[in-house]
Amino acid sequence: MISNRVTKGVDRAPHRSLFKGMGFSEEELSRPIIGVVNAKNDSIPGHMHLDQIAEAVKTGIRISGGTPIEVPCIGVCDGIAMNHRGMNYSLPSRELVADSIESMAEANAFDAMVLIPNCDKIVPGMLMAAARVNIPAVFVSGGPMLAGRRKGKVLDLTMMFEAVGSVHAGTMSEDELYEMENYACPGCGACSGMFTANSMNCLTEALGMGLPGNGTIPAVYGERIRLAKEAGMKVMDVLEKGLCPRDIMTIQAFENALTMDMALGCSTNSVLHLPAIANEAGVDINLDIVNTISSRTPNLCKLSPAGPYHMEDLYQAGGVQGVIKELASKSLLHLDLPTVYGNTIGEIADQAQIFDRNVIRPIDNPYSETGGIAVLRGNLAPDGAVVKRSAVASEMMVHQGPARVFDSEEAAYDAILNGKIQKKDVIVIRYEGPKGGPGMKEMLSPTAAIAGMGLDKDAALLTDGRFSGATRGASIGHVSPEAMAGGPIAIVEEGDIISINIPEGKLDVLLEESELQYRLGKWTAPEPKITRGYLGRYARMVTSANTGAILE
């Protein structure tokens, strides 16, 4: 066992004395040492209850003969960080999560780990760490929040951001907004739609790293505590088998995750995170694979913001397991792959049931024949851009309009709220990519303001930054290369005509090639916004979004 490095032999007497100073017994030190990586904190509603999950995990580990040692993990709430300097730190925190877990696992000589994430960057950061350290590992999230309810209406965080735009448009009063804020987020859990956190927790199941129910059992249900105990027991089975994350997270497993992504209509952020996780696992995923899988995978679910349903509805309908079953019926998944649960993906499909065909559509009657995410390319995005196709109104699938150019999210947001955006406009927000932001800020506020002001079926938005999983409308992100790296988005001028064709996967600025090259030849990079501290280092090391914004 790896833990023998710190528990066995005469030379480790000083190490054992430190353990005994913490109250560990000889019996506990004779058992496998299991790291319990807990992202609990009081700054994220999705994480406020993870102490209960961790205690349940530790119970499961002890039941099965292991010794749990709990260690912490940082986390950023994207909703609270939104639309201010804090959002610069959200994506970069993913790397800190991965690095800190590597440090704790290696320094403390863990034999295996149970990882307890819930929200946006914590899930992929933990998956990256699991692949990097490559000791047996099981994931159990904190689960999704229930949707809010008030006066017969279902509420969620997306509606709160969009309501701000409605107030500015004069279609909602401030009193109505205040009442909504009291009920939209009713308690603990990852925000209730198919936003980034829930997307990644569902994809963890599809990868084989989380137990069935990891993505959908509501946070407040006793079943979530039982799942955590089972995770603690299962990690001992995985340890005994010697089954490590890289044995599970193969190229076929990532293809399964991308297929699930398309069927569920997950957040565009998943296309940022899956390549980064794959990179740690030694697997190559590029945007061409994304489009290939999207082209053959039907979109079976329309959860908020794409539709009226929420995570609790997917849970009641049969969960990720039900979607696996439906996809397996048309041989769209690799079914013989192992999982931490002990069953193969195919065996999980065989045992699954579907209870609501409105929430999980039959594969022969999908919402669309192609997946929920599309990758666009063209002279404006030679290395690709990403759109959540399932959340785009049919009127906006093909669109041309004049560019309204902004060099920051804040400038664009002010223009939207002050009524300066017209129908047909294409809002271009640049210098917000991984290097330019720095940190590739998530832009829910501008897209929600567009929707709240009734322009989501008339105006488009594109950026080298990224969007929240709660974003809907013709919102195209991850434009690569980014502006700070000299990508063509840097030379778009006010009034240039932008052409968007989502069905054909095209994104172009209607300029002659000679004019495009002339402008690129004149372009010089602006001064970095931040040069010191963690963000300064991050900006110097990070790559463009098409690579998963990994660090070089």
Coordinates of C-alpha atoms in Angstrom, one line a residue:
M1 CA 0.0 0.0 0.0
I2 CA 1.1 3.5 -0.7
S3 CA 0.4 4.5 2.9
N4 CA 3.1 2.1 4.1
R5 CA 5.4 5.1 3.2
V6 CA 4.2 6.8 6.4
T7 CA 2.9 4.0 8.6
K8 CA 5.2 1.0 8.4
G9 CA 8.6 0.2 9.8
V10 CA 11.1 1.5 12.4
D11 CA 12.0 4.5 10.2
R12 CA 8.4 5.7 10.3
A13 CA 8.1 5.9 14.1
P14 CA 8.2 9.7 13.9
H15 CA 5.4 9.7 11.3
R16 CA 3.2 7.4 13.4
S17 CA 3.8 9.6 16.5
L18 CA 2.2 12.5 14.6
F19 CA -0.8 10.3 13.6
K20 CA -1.2 9.3 17.2
G21 CA -1.0 12.9 18.2
M22 CA -4.2 13.3 16.2
G23 CA -5.8 10.3 17.9
F24 CA -5.3 7.6 15.4
S25 CA -5.0 4.1 16.8
E26 CA -2.7 1.2 15.8
E27 CA -5.7 -0.5 14.2
E28 CA -6.5 2.5 12.1
L29 CA -2.9 2.8 11.0
S30 CA -2.9 -0.8 9.9
R31 CA -5.7 -0.2 7.4
P32 CA -5.6 1.5 4.0
I33 CA -5.6 5.3 4.3
I34 CA -8.3 6.9 2.2
G35 CA -8.3 10.6 1.5
V36 CA -11.7 12.2 1.7
V37 CA -11.3 15.4 -0.4
N38 CA -14.1 17.7 0.8
A39 CA -14.9 21.0 -0.9
K40 CA -17.2 22.1 1.8
N41 CA -17.4 25.8 2.5
D42 CA -19.9 28.5 3.5
S43 CA -19.5 30.6 0.3
I44 CA -21.3 28.3 -2.1
P45 CA -24.9 27.0 -1.6
G46 CA -23.9 23.8 -3.5
H47 CA -21.2 23.2 -0.9
M48 CA -22.7 24.3 2.4
H49 CA -23.9 20.8 3.3
L50 CA -20.9 18.8 2.1
D51 CA -19.8 18.2 5.7
Q52 CA -22.8 15.8 6.0
I53 CA -21.8 14.1 2.8
A54 CA -18.2 13.7 4.0
E55 CA -19.3 12.2 7.3
A56 CA -21.4 9.7 5.4
V57 CA -18.5 8.8 3.1
K58 CA -16.2 8.3 6.1
T59 CA -18.8 6.0 7.6
G60 CA -18.8 3.9 4.4
I61 CA -15.0 3.7 4.4
R62 CA -14.9 2.5 8.1
I63 CA -17.7 0.0 7.4
S64 CA -15.5 -1.5 4.7
G65 CA -12.2 -1.6 6.6
G66 CA -10.5 1.7 5.6
T67 CA -9.3 4.7 7.6
P68 CA -10.6 8.0 6.2
I69 CA -8.6 11.2 6.4
E70 CA -10.5 14.3 5.4
V71 CA -8.7 17.1 3.6
P72 CA -10.0 20.4 2.2
C73 CA -10.5 21.8 -1.2
I74 CA -11.2 25.4 -2.3
G75 CA -14.2 26.4 -4.4
V76 CA -15.7 29.5 -6.1
C77 CA -19.4 30.1 -6.6
D78 CA -19.8 31.3 -10.2
G79 CA -23.1 32.9 -9.4
I80 CA -21.7 35.0 -6.6
A81 CA -18.5 35.7 -8.6
M82 CA -20.5 36.8 -11.7
N83 CA -20.1 40.2 -13.3
H84 CA -17.3 41.5 -11.2
R85 CA -13.5 40.9 -10.6
G86 CA -14.3 37.7 -8.8
M87 CA -15.2 35.9 -12.1
N88 CA -11.6 36.3 -13.3
Y89 CA -10.7 33.7 -10.6
S90 CA -13.3 31.1 -11.5
L91 CA -11.7 29.1 -14.3
P92 CA -8.2 29.6 -12.9
S93 CA -9.4 28.1 -9.6
R94 CA -9.8 24.8 -11.5
E95 CA -6.0 24.5 -11.7
L96 CA -5.6 25.3 -8.0
V97 CA -8.1 22.6 -7.2
A98 CA -6.2 20.0 -9.2
D99 CA -2.8 21.1 -7.9
S100 CA -3.9 21.1 -4.3
I101 CA -5.4 17.7 -4.5
E102 CA -2.2 16.3 -6.1
S103 CA -0.2 17.9 -3.3
M104 CA -2.4 16.5 -0.5
A105 CA -2.6 13.0 -2.1
E106 CA 1.1 12.6 -2.7
A107 CA 2.3 14.3 0.5
N108 CA 0.0 12.3 2.7
A109 CA 0.5 9.0 0.8
F110 CA -3.2 8.2 0.3
D111 CA -4.0 4.7 -0.9
A112 CA -7.2 5.9 -2.6
M113 CA -9.5 8.9 -2.5
V114 CA -13.2 9.8 -2.4
L115 CA -13.7 13.2 -3.9
I116 CA -16.7 15.4 -2.9
P117 CA -17.3 18.3 -5.3
N118 CA -20.5 19.9 -6.4
C119 CA -20.1 23.1 -8.3
D120 CA -18.6 24.5 -11.5
K121 CA -14.8 24.3 -11.5
I122 CA -14.5 22.0 -8.5
V123 CA -15.8 18.9 -10.4
P124 CA -13.5 19.2 -13.4
G125 CA -10.6 20.2 -11.1
M126 CA -11.1 17.1 -9.0
L127 CA -11.4 14.9 -12.1
M128 CA -8.1 16.4 -13.4
A129 CA -6.4 15.6 -10.1
A130 CA -7.8 12.0 -10.0
A131 CA -6.4 11.4 -13.5
R132 CA -3.1 13.0 -12.6
V133 CA -2.5 11.2 -9.3
N134 CA -4.1 8.0 -10.7
I135 CA -4.8 6.2 -7.4
P136 CA -8.2 4.4 -7.0
A137 CA -10.9 7.1 -6.7
V138 CA -14.7 7.5 -6.4
F139 CA -16.7 10.7 -6.8
V140 CA -19.8 11.6 -4.9
S141 CA -21.2 15.1 -5.4
G142 CA -23.5 17.1 -3.1
G143 CA -26.4 16.9 -5.6
P144 CA -28.6 19.4 -7.3
M145 CA -30.7 22.1 -5.6
L146 CA -34.5 21.8 -5.8
A147 CA -36.1 24.4 -8.1
G148 CA -37.7 27.4 -6.3
R149 CA -41.5 27.7 -6.3
R150 CA -43.7 30.8 -5.7
K151 CA -47.3 31.5 -6.5
G152 CA -47.5 28.5 -8.8
K153 CA -44.3 29.4 -10.7
V154 CA -41.1 27.5 -10.9
L155 CA -38.0 29.6 -10.3
D156 CA -34.2 29.2 -10.7
L157 CA -31.1 31.2 -10.9
T158 CA -31.3 31.8 -14.6
M159 CA -34.6 33.6 -14.1
M160 CA -33.0 35.8 -11.5
F161 CA -30.4 37.1 -13.9
E162 CA -32.9 37.5 -16.6
A163 CA -35.3 39.4 -14.2
V164 CA -32.6 42.1 -13.8
G165 CA -32.9 42.8 -17.5
S166 CA -36.7 42.8 -17.2
V167 CA -36.5 45.5 -14.5
H168 CA -34.3 47.6 -16.7
A169 CA -36.7 47.1 -19.6
G170 CA -39.6 48.2 -17.5
T171 CA -41.5 45.0 -17.7
M172 CA -41.0 44.0 -14.1
S173 CA -41.0 46.0 -10.9
E174 CA -38.3 46.0 -8.3
D175 CA -40.7 44.6 -5.7
E176 CA -41.4 41.6 -8.0
L177 CA -37.6 41.1 -8.4
Y178 CA -37.1 41.2 -4.6
E179 CA -39.8 38.6 -4.1
M180 CA -38.2 36.3 -6.7
E181 CA -34.8 36.5 -5.0
N182 CA -36.3 35.2 -1.8
Y183 CA -37.5 32.0 -3.5
A184 CA -35.4 31.2 -6.5
C185 CA -32.7 29.3 -4.6
P186 CA -34.5 27.4 -1.9
G187 CA -31.6 25.7 -0.2
C188 CA -28.4 23.7 -0.6
G189 CA -27.3 22.1 -3.8
A190 CA -26.0 22.9 -7.2
C191 CA -28.3 25.4 -9.0
S192 CA -31.3 23.5 -10.2
G193 CA -31.0 23.6 -14.0
M194 CA -28.6 21.8 -16.4
F195 CA -26.0 24.4 -15.7
T196 CA -22.2 23.7 -15.5
A197 CA -22.2 22.1 -12.0
N198 CA -25.0 19.6 -12.7
S199 CA -23.7 19.0 -16.2
M200 CA -20.3 17.9 -14.9
N201 CA -21.8 15.8 -12.1
C202 CA -23.9 14.0 -14.7
L203 CA -20.9 13.5 -17.0
T204 CA -18.9 12.1 -14.1
E205 CA -21.5 9.2 -14.1
A206 CA -21.1 8.8 -17.9
L207 CA -17.3 8.7 -17.5
G208 CA -17.6 5.9 -15.0
M209 CA -16.1 7.8 -12.1
G210 CA -19.4 8.5 -10.1
L211 CA -22.1 6.1 -8.8
P212 CA -25.5 6.0 -10.5
G213 CA -27.4 9.0 -9.1
N214 CA -24.4 11.1 -8.6
G215 CA -25.7 13.8 -11.0
T216 CA -29.4 13.8 -10.2
I217 CA -30.3 12.8 -6.6
P218 CA -31.4 16.1 -5.0
A219 CA -29.1 17.4 -2.3
V220 CA -31.8 17.4 0.4
Y221 CA -32.8 13.8 0.0
G222 CA -31.8 11.1 2.4
E223 CA -30.9 9.0 -0.7
R224 CA -28.0 11.4 -1.2
I225 CA -26.5 10.5 2.2
R226 CA -27.0 6.8 1.4
L227 CA -25.2 7.3 -1.9
A228 CA -22.3 8.9 0.0
K229 CA -22.0 5.9 2.3
E230 CA -22.0 3.6 -0.7
A231 CA -19.2 5.7 -2.3
G232 CA -17.2 5.2 0.9
M233 CA -17.7 1.4 0.6
K234 CA -17.1 1.3 -3.1
V235 CA -13.8 3.0 -2.9
M236 CA -12.5 0.0 -0.9
D237 CA -13.7 -2.3 -3.7
V238 CA -12.0 -0.2 -6.3
L239 CA -8.8 -0.2 -4.2
E240 CA -8.9 -4.0 -3.8
K241 CA -9.3 -4.4 -7.6
G242 CA -6.5 -1.9 -8.3
L243 CA -8.8 -0.1 -10.7
C244 CA -7.4 3.4 -11.2
P245 CA -8.9 6.5 -12.9
R246 CA -6.8 6.1 -16.1
D247 CA -8.1 2.5 -16.4
I248 CA -11.7 4.0 -16.4
M249 CA -11.1 7.4 -18.2
T250 CA -10.2 6.0 -21.6
I251 CA -10.9 7.6 -25.0
Q252 CA -14.0 5.5 -25.2
A253 CA -15.2 6.8 -21.8
F254 CA -14.7 10.4 -23.0
E255 CA -16.7 9.5 -26.1
N256 CA -19.5 8.2 -23.8
A257 CA -19.3 11.5 -21.8
L258 CA -19.6 13.6 -24.9
T259 CA -22.5 11.5 -26.1
M260 CA -24.3 12.0 -22.8
D261 CA -23.4 15.7 -23.0
M262 CA -25.2 16.0 -26.4
A263 CA -28.2 14.0 -25.3
L264 CA -28.7 16.1 -22.1
G265 CA -27.9 19.5 -23.6
C266 CA -25.2 20.3 -21.1
S267 CA -23.4 23.5 -20.5
T268 CA -20.9 24.7 -23.1
N269 CA -18.4 24.7 -20.3
S270 CA -18.3 20.9 -20.6
V271 CA -16.5 21.3 -23.9
L272 CA -13.9 23.4 -22.0
H273 CA -13.5 20.9 -19.1
L274 CA -13.6 17.5 -20.8
P275 CA -10.4 18.2 -23.0
A276 CA -8.6 19.4 -19.9
I277 CA -9.5 16.2 -17.9
A278 CA -8.6 14.1 -20.9
N279 CA -5.2 15.8 -21.1
E280 CA -4.5 14.7 -17.6
A281 CA -5.6 11.2 -18.4
G282 CA -3.3 11.1 -21.5
V283 CA -6.2 11.1 -23.9
D284 CA -6.5 13.5 -26.8
I285 CA -9.9 15.2 -27.3
N286 CA -10.4 18.0 -29.9
L287 CA -13.3 20.0 -31.1
D288 CA -13.6 17.9 -34.2
I289 CA -14.5 14.9 -32.0
V290 CA -17.2 17.0 -30.4
N291 CA -18.9 17.8 -33.7
T292 CA -18.6 14.2 -34.9
I293 CA -20.4 12.9 -31.8
S294 CA -22.9 15.8 -31.8
S295 CA -23.8 15.0 -35.4
R296 CA -24.9 11.4 -34.5
T297 CA -26.4 12.0 -31.0
P298 CA -30.0 13.1 -30.6
N299 CA -30.9 15.7 -28.0
L300 CA -33.2 13.9 -25.6
C301 CA -33.6 16.4 -22.8
K302 CA -34.6 20.1 -22.5
L303 CA -33.7 21.1 -18.9
S304 CA -33.4 24.8 -17.8
P305 CA -32.3 27.0 -19.4
A306 CA -33.2 25.2 -22.6
G307 CA -36.6 24.0 -21.4
P308 CA -39.1 23.9 -18.6
Y309 CA -37.6 21.0 -16.6
H310 CA -35.1 20.9 -13.8
M311 CA -32.8 18.4 -12.2
E312 CA -35.4 17.0 -9.9
D313 CA -37.5 16.2 -12.9
L314 CA -34.6 14.4 -14.6
Y315 CA -34.1 12.4 -11.3
Q316 CA -37.8 11.4 -11.2
A317 CA -37.7 10.5 -14.9
G318 CA -34.9 8.0 -14.5
G319 CA -31.8 10.1 -14.1
V320 CA -28.6 9.7 -16.1
Q321 CA -29.1 6.0 -16.0
G322 CA -32.3 6.4 -18.0
V323 CA -30.6 8.5 -20.6
I324 CA -27.8 5.8 -20.8
K325 CA -30.5 3.2 -21.4
E326 CA -32.1 5.2 -24.2
L327 CA -28.7 5.9 -25.9
A328 CA -27.7 2.3 -25.5
S329 CA -30.9 1.2 -27.4
K330 CA -29.3 2.6 -30.6
S331 CA -25.7 1.5 -29.8
L332 CA -24.5 5.1 -29.3
L333 CA -22.4 4.2 -26.2
H334 CA -19.5 1.9 -25.5
L335 CA -21.3 -0.5 -23.2
D336 CA -18.4 -2.7 -22.0
L337 CA -16.5 -0.1 -20.1
P338 CA -15.8 -0.4 -16.4
T339 CA -17.1 2.0 -13.7
V340 CA -16.4 2.6 -10.0
Y341 CA -19.8 1.1 -9.3
G342 CA -18.6 -2.3 -10.3
N343 CA -21.0 -2.7 -13.2
T344 CA -20.3 -1.9 -16.8
I345 CA -22.1 1.0 -18.6
G346 CA -24.1 -1.7 -20.4
E347 CA -25.2 -3.4 -17.1
I348 CA -26.2 0.1 -15.8
A349 CA -28.3 0.5 -18.9
D350 CA -29.9 -2.9 -18.5
Q351 CA -31.0 -2.1 -14.9
A352 CA -32.3 1.5 -15.6
Q353 CA -35.9 2.5 -16.0
I354 CA -37.5 5.6 -17.6
F355 CA -40.6 7.0 -16.0
D356 CA -41.3 10.2 -17.8
R357 CA -41.1 10.4 -21.6
N358 CA -41.6 14.2 -21.5
V359 CA -38.4 14.7 -19.6
I360 CA -36.3 11.9 -21.3
R361 CA -37.6 11.8 -24.9
P362 CA -37.6 8.5 -26.8
I363 CA -34.6 8.2 -29.1
D364 CA -36.9 7.9 -32.1
N365 CA -38.7 11.2 -31.1
P366 CA -35.9 13.5 -29.9
Y367 CA -36.0 17.3 -29.6
S368 CA -33.5 17.3 -32.4
E369 CA -31.5 14.7 -34.4
T370 CA -28.3 16.3 -33.4
G371 CA -26.7 17.1 -30.0
G372 CA -27.2 20.0 -27.7
I373 CA -23.8 21.6 -28.4
A374 CA -22.3 22.6 -31.7
V375 CA -18.8 23.7 -32.7
L376 CA -18.6 26.5 -35.2
R377 CA -15.6 27.4 -37.4
G378 CA -14.9 30.1 -40.0
N379 CA -12.6 33.1 -40.6
L380 CA -13.7 34.5 -37.2
A381 CA -13.0 31.3 -35.3
P382 CA -10.3 29.3 -37.2
D383 CA -9.7 27.1 -34.2
G384 CA -13.4 26.8 -33.3
A385 CA -16.2 28.4 -31.2
V386 CA -18.9 26.7 -29.1
V387 CA -22.7 27.3 -28.8
K388 CA -25.4 25.5 -26.8
R389 CA -27.5 24.8 -29.8
S390 CA -30.3 23.3 -27.7
A391 CA -30.9 26.7 -26.0
V392 CA -31.0 28.7 -29.2
A393 CA -34.3 29.9 -30.6
S394 CA -35.1 28.5 -34.1
E395 CA -35.2 32.1 -35.4
M396 CA -31.5 32.6 -34.5
M397 CA -30.0 29.4 -35.9
V398 CA -29.1 31.3 -39.0
H399 CA -28.4 35.1 -38.5
Q400 CA -26.5 38.0 -40.0
G401 CA -26.1 41.4 -38.4
P402 CA -23.8 44.3 -37.7
A403 CA -21.1 43.9 -35.1
R404 CA -21.3 45.9 -31.9
V405 CA -17.8 45.7 -30.5
F406 CA -16.8 45.8 -26.9
D407 CA -13.4 45.2 -25.3
S408 CA -14.8 44.1 -22.0
E409 CA -17.9 42.4 -20.5
E410 CA -18.7 45.5 -18.4
A411 CA -18.9 47.8 -21.5
A412 CA -21.2 45.4 -23.3
Y413 CA -23.5 44.9 -20.2
D414 CA -23.9 48.7 -19.8
A415 CA -24.8 49.1 -23.5
I416 CA -27.4 46.3 -23.2
L417 CA -29.0 47.8 -20.1
N418 CA -29.0 51.3 -21.5
G419 CA -31.0 50.3 -24.6
K420 CA -28.1 50.6 -27.1
I421 CA -28.5 47.2 -28.6
Q422 CA -31.0 46.8 -31.5
K423 CA -32.6 43.8 -33.2
K424 CA -30.2 42.1 -35.6
D425 CA -27.1 43.3 -33.7
V426 CA -24.3 40.9 -33.0
I427 CA -22.6 41.8 -29.8
V428 CA -18.8 41.0 -29.9
I429 CA -17.1 40.9 -26.5
R430 CA -13.3 40.3 -26.8
Y431 CA -10.2 40.4 -24.6
E432 CA -12.1 38.2 -22.1
G433 CA -10.4 34.9 -23.1
P434 CA -8.1 32.8 -20.9
K435 CA -5.2 35.1 -21.4
G436 CA -7.1 38.3 -22.1
G437 CA -9.5 38.2 -19.2
P438 CA -7.5 36.9 -17.7
G439 CA -9.4 33.8 -16.6
M440 CA -12.1 33.6 -19.4
K441 CA -14.9 35.1 -17.4
E442 CA -18.3 33.6 -17.6
M443 CA -20.9 36.0 -19.0
L444 CA -24.3 35.2 -17.7
S445 CA -25.2 38.8 -16.9
P446 CA -25.0 40.1 -20.6
T447 CA -26.9 37.1 -22.0
A448 CA -29.5 37.2 -19.2
A449 CA -30.0 40.9 -19.8
I450 CA -30.6 40.3 -23.5
A451 CA -33.2 37.7 -22.6
G452 CA -34.7 39.8 -19.9
M453 CA -35.1 42.7 -22.4
G454 CA -36.8 40.5 -24.9
L455 CA -33.9 40.4 -27.5
D456 CA -32.9 36.8 -27.2
K457 CA -34.7 35.9 -30.5
D458 CA -33.3 39.0 -32.3
A459 CA -29.7 39.7 -31.2
A460 CA -26.7 37.4 -31.0
L461 CA -23.6 37.5 -28.8
L462 CA -20.1 36.1 -29.4
T463 CA -17.0 36.2 -27.3
D464 CA -13.6 34.7 -26.7
G465 CA -14.8 34.4 -23.1
R466 CA -17.3 31.8 -22.0
F467 CA -20.9 31.5 -20.9
S468 CA -22.7 30.1 -17.9
G469 CA -24.5 26.8 -18.2
A470 CA -27.6 29.0 -17.4
T471 CA -27.2 31.0 -20.6
R472 CA -29.7 30.7 -23.4
G473 CA -30.0 32.3 -26.8
A474 CA -27.6 32.7 -29.7
S475 CA -24.6 33.0 -27.4
I476 CA -21.4 31.8 -29.0
G477 CA -18.3 31.5 -26.8
H478 CA -14.8 30.1 -26.7
V479 CA -13.9 31.9 -30.0
S480 CA -10.4 30.7 -30.7
P481 CA -7.7 31.9 -31.1
E482 CA -8.7 34.5 -28.6
A483 CA -8.2 38.3 -29.1
M484 CA -5.2 38.5 -26.8
A485 CA -3.5 35.8 -28.9
G486 CA -4.1 37.7 -32.1
G487 CA -7.2 35.8 -33.2
P488 CA -9.4 37.4 -35.9
I489 CA -11.9 38.5 -33.3
A490 CA -9.4 41.1 -32.3
I491 CA -9.7 43.0 -35.6
V492 CA -13.5 43.1 -35.9
E493 CA -14.8 46.7 -36.3
E494 CA -18.1 48.3 -35.4
G495 CA -20.6 47.6 -38.2
D496 CA -18.8 44.7 -39.8
I497 CA -21.4 42.1 -40.8
I498 CA -21.2 38.8 -38.8
S499 CA -22.6 35.7 -40.3
I500 CA -23.8 32.8 -38.0
N501 CA -25.0 29.5 -39.4
I502 CA -25.3 27.0 -36.6
P503 CA -26.8 24.1 -38.6
E504 CA -23.8 24.3 -41.0
G505 CA -21.3 25.0 -38.2
K506 CA -20.1 28.3 -39.6
L507 CA -19.0 31.6 -38.0
D508 CA -17.6 34.4 -40.3
V509 CA -17.0 38.1 -40.5
L510 CA -17.9 39.1 -44.1
L511 CA -14.6 40.7 -45.1
E512 CA -12.4 40.0 -48.1
E513 CA -9.4 37.9 -47.2
S514 CA -7.1 40.7 -48.1
E515 CA -8.9 43.1 -45.7
L516 CA -8.8 40.5 -43.0
Q517 CA -5.0 40.0 -43.4
Y518 CA -4.4 43.8 -43.6
R519 CA -6.1 44.3 -40.3
L520 CA -4.3 41.4 -38.6
G521 CA -1.0 42.8 -39.9
K522 CA -1.7 46.1 -38.2
W523 CA -2.9 44.6 -34.9
T524 CA -0.7 44.8 -31.8
A525 CA -1.5 43.2 -28.4
P526 CA -2.8 45.6 -25.7
E527 CA -1.1 45.7 -22.3
P528 CA -2.2 42.8 -20.1
K529 CA -5.0 43.7 -17.7
I530 CA -3.3 41.9 -14.8
T531 CA 0.4 41.1 -14.5
R532 CA 1.0 40.2 -10.9
G533 CA -0.1 37.5 -8.5
Y534 CA -1.8 34.2 -9.5
L535 CA -3.8 35.7 -12.4
G536 CA -0.6 37.2 -13.8
R537 CA 1.1 33.8 -13.8
Y538 CA -2.0 32.1 -15.1
A539 CA -2.3 34.5 -18.1
R540 CA 1.3 33.8 -19.0
M541 CA 0.8 30.0 -18.9
V542 CA -2.7 29.3 -20.2
T543 CA -3.6 28.2 -23.7
S544 CA -6.7 29.1 -25.8
A545 CA -10.2 27.6 -25.1
N546 CA -10.0 25.1 -28.0
T547 CA -7.4 23.2 -25.9
G548 CA -9.5 23.2 -22.8
A549 CA -7.6 26.3 -21.5
I550 CA -4.9 24.0 -20.0
L551 CA -1.6 25.4 -18.6
E552 CA 1.6 25.0 -20.5

